C-alpha atoms as one frame of an Amber mdcrd trajectory, in Angstrom:
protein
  72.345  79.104 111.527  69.109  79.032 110.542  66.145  76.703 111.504  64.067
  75.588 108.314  63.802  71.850 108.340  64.318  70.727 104.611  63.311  67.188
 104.370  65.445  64.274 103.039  64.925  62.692 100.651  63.699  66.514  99.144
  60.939  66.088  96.739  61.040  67.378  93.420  59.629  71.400  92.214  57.448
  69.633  90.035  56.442  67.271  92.914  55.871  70.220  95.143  54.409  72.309
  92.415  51.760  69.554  92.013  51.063  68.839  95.389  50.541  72.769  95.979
  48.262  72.797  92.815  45.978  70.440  94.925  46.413  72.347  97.859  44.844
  75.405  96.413  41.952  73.761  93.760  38.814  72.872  94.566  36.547  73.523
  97.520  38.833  75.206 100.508  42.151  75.523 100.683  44.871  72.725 102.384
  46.725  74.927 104.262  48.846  72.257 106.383  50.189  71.047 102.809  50.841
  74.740 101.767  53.192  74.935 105.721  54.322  71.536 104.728  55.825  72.120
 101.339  56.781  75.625 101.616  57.456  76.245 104.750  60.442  73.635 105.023
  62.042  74.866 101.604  65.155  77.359 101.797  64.819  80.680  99.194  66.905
  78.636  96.015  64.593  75.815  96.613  61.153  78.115  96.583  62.615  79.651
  93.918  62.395  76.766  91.711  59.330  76.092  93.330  58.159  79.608  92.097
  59.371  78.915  88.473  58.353  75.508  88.033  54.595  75.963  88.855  54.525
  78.896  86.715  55.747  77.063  83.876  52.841  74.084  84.918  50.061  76.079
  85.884  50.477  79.055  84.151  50.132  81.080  86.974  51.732  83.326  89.104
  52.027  81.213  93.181  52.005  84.534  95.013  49.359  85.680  93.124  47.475
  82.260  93.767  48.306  82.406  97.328  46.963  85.816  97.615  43.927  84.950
  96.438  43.560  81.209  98.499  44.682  82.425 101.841  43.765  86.043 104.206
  44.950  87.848 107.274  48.164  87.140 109.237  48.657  83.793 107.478  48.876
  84.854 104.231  51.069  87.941 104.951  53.866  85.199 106.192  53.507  82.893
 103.488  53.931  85.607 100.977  56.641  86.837 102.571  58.311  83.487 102.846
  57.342  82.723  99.392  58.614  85.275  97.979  62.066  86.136  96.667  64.172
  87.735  99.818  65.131  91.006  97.896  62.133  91.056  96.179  59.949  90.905
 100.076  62.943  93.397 101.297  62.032  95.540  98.366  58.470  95.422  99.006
  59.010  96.037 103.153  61.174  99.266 102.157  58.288 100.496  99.987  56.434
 100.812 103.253  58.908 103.229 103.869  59.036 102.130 108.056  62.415 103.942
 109.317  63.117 100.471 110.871  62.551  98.313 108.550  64.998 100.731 105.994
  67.364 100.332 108.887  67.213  96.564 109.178  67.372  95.961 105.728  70.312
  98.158 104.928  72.465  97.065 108.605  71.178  93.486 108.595  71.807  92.215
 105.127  74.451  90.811 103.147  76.286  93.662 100.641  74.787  91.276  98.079
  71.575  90.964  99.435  71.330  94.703  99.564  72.350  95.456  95.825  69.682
  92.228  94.723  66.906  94.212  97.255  68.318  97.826  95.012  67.939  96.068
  91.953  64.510  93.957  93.199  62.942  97.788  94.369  63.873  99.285  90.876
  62.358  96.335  89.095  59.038  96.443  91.141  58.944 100.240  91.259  60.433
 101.555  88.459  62.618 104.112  90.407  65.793 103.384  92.310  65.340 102.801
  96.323  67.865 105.500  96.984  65.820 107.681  95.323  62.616 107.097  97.039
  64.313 107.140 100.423  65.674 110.894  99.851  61.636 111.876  98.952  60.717
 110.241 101.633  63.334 111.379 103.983  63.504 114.668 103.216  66.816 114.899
 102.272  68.410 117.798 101.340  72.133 118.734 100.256  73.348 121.473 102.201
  76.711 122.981 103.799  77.589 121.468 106.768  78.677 125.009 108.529  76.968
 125.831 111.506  75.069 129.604 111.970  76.608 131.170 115.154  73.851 133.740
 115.155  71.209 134.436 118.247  68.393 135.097 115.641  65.439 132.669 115.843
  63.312 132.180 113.391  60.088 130.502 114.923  58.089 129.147 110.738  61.796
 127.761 109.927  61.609 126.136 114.099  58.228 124.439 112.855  59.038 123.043
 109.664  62.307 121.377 110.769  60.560 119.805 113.624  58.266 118.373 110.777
  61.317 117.279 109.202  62.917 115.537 112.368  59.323 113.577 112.829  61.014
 111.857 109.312  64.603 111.362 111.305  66.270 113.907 109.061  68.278 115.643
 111.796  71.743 115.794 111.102  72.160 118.464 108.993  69.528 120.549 111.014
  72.020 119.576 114.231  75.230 120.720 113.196  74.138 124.322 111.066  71.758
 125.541 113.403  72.654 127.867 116.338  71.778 126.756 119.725  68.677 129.092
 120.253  67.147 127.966 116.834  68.176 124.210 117.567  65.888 124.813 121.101
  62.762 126.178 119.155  63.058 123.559 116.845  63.144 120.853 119.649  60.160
 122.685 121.760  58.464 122.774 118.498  58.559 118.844 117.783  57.581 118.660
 121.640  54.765 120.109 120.763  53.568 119.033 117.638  54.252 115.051 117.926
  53.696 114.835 121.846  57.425 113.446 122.248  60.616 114.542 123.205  63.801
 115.003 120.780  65.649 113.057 122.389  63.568 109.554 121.328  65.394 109.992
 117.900  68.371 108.356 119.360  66.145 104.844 119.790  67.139 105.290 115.495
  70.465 105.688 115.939  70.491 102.741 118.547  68.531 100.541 115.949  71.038
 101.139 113.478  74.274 100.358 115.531  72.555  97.122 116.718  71.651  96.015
 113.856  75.462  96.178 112.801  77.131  95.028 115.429  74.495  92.550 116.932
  71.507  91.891 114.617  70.032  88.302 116.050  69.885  90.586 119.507  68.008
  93.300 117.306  65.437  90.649 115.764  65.103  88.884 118.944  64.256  92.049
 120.477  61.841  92.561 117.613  59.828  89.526 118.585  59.696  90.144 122.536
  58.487  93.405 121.465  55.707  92.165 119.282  54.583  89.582 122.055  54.982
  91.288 125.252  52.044  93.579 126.414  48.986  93.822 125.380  47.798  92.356
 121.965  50.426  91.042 119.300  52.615  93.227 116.850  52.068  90.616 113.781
  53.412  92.514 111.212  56.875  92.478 112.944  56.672  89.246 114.196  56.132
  87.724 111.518  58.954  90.077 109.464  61.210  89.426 111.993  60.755  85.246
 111.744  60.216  85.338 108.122  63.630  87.318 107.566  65.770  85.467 109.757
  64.678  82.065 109.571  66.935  81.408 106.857  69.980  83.100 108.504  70.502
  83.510 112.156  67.022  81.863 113.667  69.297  79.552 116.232  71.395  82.387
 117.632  68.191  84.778 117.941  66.738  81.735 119.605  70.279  81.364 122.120
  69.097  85.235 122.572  65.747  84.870 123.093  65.016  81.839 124.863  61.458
  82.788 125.197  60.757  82.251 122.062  58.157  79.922 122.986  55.893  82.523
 123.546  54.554  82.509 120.007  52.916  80.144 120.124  50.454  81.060 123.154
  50.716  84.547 121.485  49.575  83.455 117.947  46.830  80.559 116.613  45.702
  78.946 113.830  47.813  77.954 110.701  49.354  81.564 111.099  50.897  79.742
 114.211  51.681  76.534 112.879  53.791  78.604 110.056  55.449  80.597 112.267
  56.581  77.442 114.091  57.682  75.778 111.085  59.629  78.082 110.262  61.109
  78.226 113.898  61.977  74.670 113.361
């Protein structure tokens, strides 16, 4: 249920392709035809888009578009432009816990394994590898030390290593003394409690069981308060708009709000895109 508006009769790539040529030549840059053409195209149809301009121009779009466009704008329509696993591939390099989260609870199996084989592509190295590095990951027993002895440089570095989320294995081998030194030592170090990890583990389960809530929460949460989260607003619109924009909509119902919270053509995209 998603809310692009693809027009009808649908114009040709190499119709598009041209009219986006002109769009992005000459003095300044048309950036109502770039919302108009691409922002109204579902991911097969910028895909051909993608190809077909290439082939033309000889040119790379996303590269052109980087270069035409700046700020908030251009992150969306680069985002939009791109190829889904290829932009999910390119969010996970950020390595952003929630963003990992979303895209591995959110997505398709096969939009997962295209993002796998999109990051590998990009990166040359497999996701699941980076993740580990990045996570700290290590492979360890699972049996729990009963002792009373606290060690107060191992307390330290494992509260470094739950500031990356790794806490599992620290939770179920370390005795409860140790486990308290650890927690007083994130306390200390990051300024907040232990006990804000679970906001990951309540990320992850909505995102399975009820993602449009998730996303929908991701926008009120990026509009609300002071100043304007763009980065997740627009991940959050660009990644759903496709997908399950109406019932995040039904969810949300203020989504209205972005457009007092947003201006310019970054707004008008965002709007297209919200049909």
């Amino acid at each position: 249920m998603g809310t692009i508006a693809i027009p009808d009769p649908l114009p040709s790539p190499v119709e598009d392709s041209e009219n986006l040529r002109k769009a992005v030549q000459g003095w300044g840059t048309d950036e109502k035809a770039i919302i108009r053409i691409l922002g109204r195209r579902n991911g097969d149809q910028r895909a051909k888009i993608r190809d077909t301009y290439e082939e033309m121009y000889k040119e790379n779009l996303i590269d052109r578009l980087h270069s035409e466009l700046s700020g908030d704008f251009r992150r969306a329509v680069i985002q939009w432009t791109l190829d889904p696993p290829q932009r999910d591939a390119q969010l996970a390099k950020e390595a952003l816990l929630e963003i990992l989260i979303e895209i591995a609870c959110a997505s398709s199996p096969e939009h997962l394994i295209n993002v796998r084989k999109a990051y590998c592509s990009l990166f040359k190295c497999s996701l699941e590898e980076d993740v580990l590095k990045k996570l700290l990951v290590s492979l360890i027993s699972s049996y729990r030390f009963n002792g009373e002895a606290v060690d107060e440089q191992l307390a330290r570095e494992e509260a470094a290593k739950l500031r990356e989320a790794i806490f599992t294995w620290i939770l179920s081998t370390r005795n409860v003394l140790q486990l308290n030194a650890t927690f007083n030592c994130y306390r200390d170090a990051y300024g907040t409690p232990i006990d804000q990890l679970a906001r990951i583990i309540q990320t992850t389960i909505c995102c399975i069981e009820n993602p449009e809530k998730h996303f929908a929460q991701v926008i009120r949460s990026s509009i609300v308060g002071l100043g304007t989260d763009e980065d997740s607003l627009t991940r959050a619109i660009v990644a759903r708009a496709e997908i399950d924009m109406e019932k995040i909509k039904e969810t949300y119902y203020k989504v209205s709000l972005v457009v007092g919270d947003t201006s310019g053509y970054y707004k008008d995209m965002l709007v297209t895109l919200l049909g």
